[in-house]
Amino acid sequence: MKIGSPKELFAGEARVAMTPDSAQQLQKLGYDCLIETGAGLAAGFTDDAYRGAGVTVVDNAATLWDEADIIAKVRPPETAEAERLKAGKTLISFFYPAQNKELLEFCRDKDANVIAMDMVPRISRAQKMDALSSMANIAGYRAVIEAGNNFGRFFTGQITAAGKVPPAKVLVVGAGDAGLAAIGTATSLGAITYAFDVRPEVAGQIESMGAEFVYLDFKGQQQDGAATGGYAAPSSPEFREAQ
């Protein structure tokens, strides 16, 4: 069975679904691996690196979609990519089926299989496949680095011969995977960090990372926005307005 990864078509997308390292792991399991030429360049992987890992580099996307039994990519497929799906083939990618109902129906009509990586349940058994949390962790870290780059001075406080510079104050809204990564990064850079979440039970996690949990004064009590699986439940319009 062949697993292939095409070049991402979304503008500015640097990620690639298959690396030379992961390709070697797949080959140990008995799969043949294909990659579209140039697919890994933006992520720092050359075609020669893939060839060195035993991956077959194909000249174009059409050939890859035709030859591969399983297509692994990062972004949901563009319309042109979905049209290349054939009956019995399997697509593995972020898909967001609730937001892409027409695309999902299109793939079903083609009798293709779709595995949406964004729908992996947040349970211990599936932790290794939880790509969404991994990407959220990177996004939270990157958000603070970008904020620091645009802030204009150090996040940490300093006492110099020229005077005292107070530390920056950072507010992180939401304490999911991205939020916790942002809190950890801001705190490690020396900022005074505050965080808010609709789930009061995450206050302990926030405080354990050196940040202060911000309670919202909403009709005398904090609304509990917790849902199952570690996710937040939809909040009322009044609560969102107060927030």
Tab-separated table of N, CA and C in Angstrom, residues 197-201 215-226 233-236 239-240:
chain	number	residue	atom	x	y	z
A	197	ASP	N	-10.531	32.371	31.312
A	197	ASP	CA	-11.187	31.272	30.610
A	197	ASP	C	-12.590	31.127	31.164
A	198	VAL	N	-13.515	30.658	30.323
A	198	VAL	CA	-14.900	30.483	30.763
A	198	VAL	C	-15.053	29.285	31.690
A	199	ARG	N	-13.999	28.489	31.819
A	199	ARG	CA	-14.037	27.316	32.703
A	199	ARG	C	-13.264	27.635	33.979
A	200	PRO	N	-13.941	27.900	35.089
A	200	PRO	CA	-13.244	28.261	36.328
A	200	PRO	C	-12.287	27.184	36.825
A	201	GLU	N	-12.549	25.916	36.462
A	201	GLU	CA	-11.706	24.831	36.980
A	201	GLU	C	-10.286	24.850	36.433
A	215	TYR	N	-11.020	36.587	37.168
A	215	TYR	CA	-12.422	36.208	37.328
A	215	TYR	C	-13.309	37.306	36.763
A	216	LEU	N	-14.341	36.915	36.056
A	216	LEU	CA	-15.272	37.869	35.467
A	216	LEU	C	-16.447	38.073	36.408
A	217	ASP	N	-16.690	39.320	36.778
A	217	ASP	CA	-17.814	39.646	37.651
A	217	ASP	C	-19.084	39.688	36.805
A	218	PHE	N	-19.784	38.560	36.766
A	218	PHE	CA	-20.984	38.442	35.932
A	218	PHE	C	-22.159	38.053	36.811
A	219	LYS	N	-22.963	39.062	37.194
A	219	LYS	CA	-24.136	38.844	38.042
A	219	LYS	C	-23.773	38.077	39.306
A	220	GLY	N	-22.629	38.448	39.859
A	220	GLY	CA	-22.254	37.894	41.156
A	220	GLY	C	-21.551	36.564	41.104
A	221	GLN	N	-21.484	35.899	39.952
A	221	GLN	CA	-20.797	34.616	39.896
A	221	GLN	C	-20.206	34.360	38.516
A	222	GLN	N	-19.202	33.502	38.518
A	222	GLN	CA	-18.538	33.141	37.268
A	222	GLN	C	-19.365	32.077	36.558
A	223	GLN	N	-19.653	32.266	35.287
A	223	GLN	CA	-20.387	31.249	34.534
A	223	GLN	C	-19.484	30.064	34.276
A	224	ASP	N	-20.009	28.859	34.520
A	224	ASP	CA	-19.234	27.647	34.258
A	224	ASP	C	-19.411	27.264	32.797
A	225	GLY	N	-18.356	27.444	32.005
A	225	GLY	CA	-18.438	27.156	30.576
A	225	GLY	C	-17.831	25.836	30.196
A	226	ALA	N	-17.677	24.926	31.157
A	226	ALA	CA	-17.039	23.647	30.863
A	226	ALA	C	-18.000	22.716	30.138
A	233	ALA	N	-18.000	25.040	26.699
A	233	ALA	CA	-19.369	25.055	26.183
A	233	ALA	C	-19.709	26.460	25.690
A	234	PRO	N	-20.677	26.579	24.779
A	234	PRO	CA	-21.087	27.913	24.314
A	234	PRO	C	-21.603	28.754	25.482
A	235	SER	N	-21.228	30.012	25.528
A	235	SER	CA	-21.661	30.902	26.605
A	235	SER	C	-22.839	31.749	26.138
A	236	SER	N	-23.538	32.339	27.099
A	236	SER	CA	-24.710	33.154	26.775
A	236	SER	C	-24.279	34.484	26.164
A	239	PHE	N	-23.143	36.889	28.811
A	239	PHE	CA	-21.808	36.595	29.337
A	239	PHE	C	-20.731	37.078	28.369
A	240	ARG	N	-20.968	36.868	27.071
A	240	ARG	CA	-19.989	37.315	26.074
A	240	ARG	C	-19.858	38.834	26.074
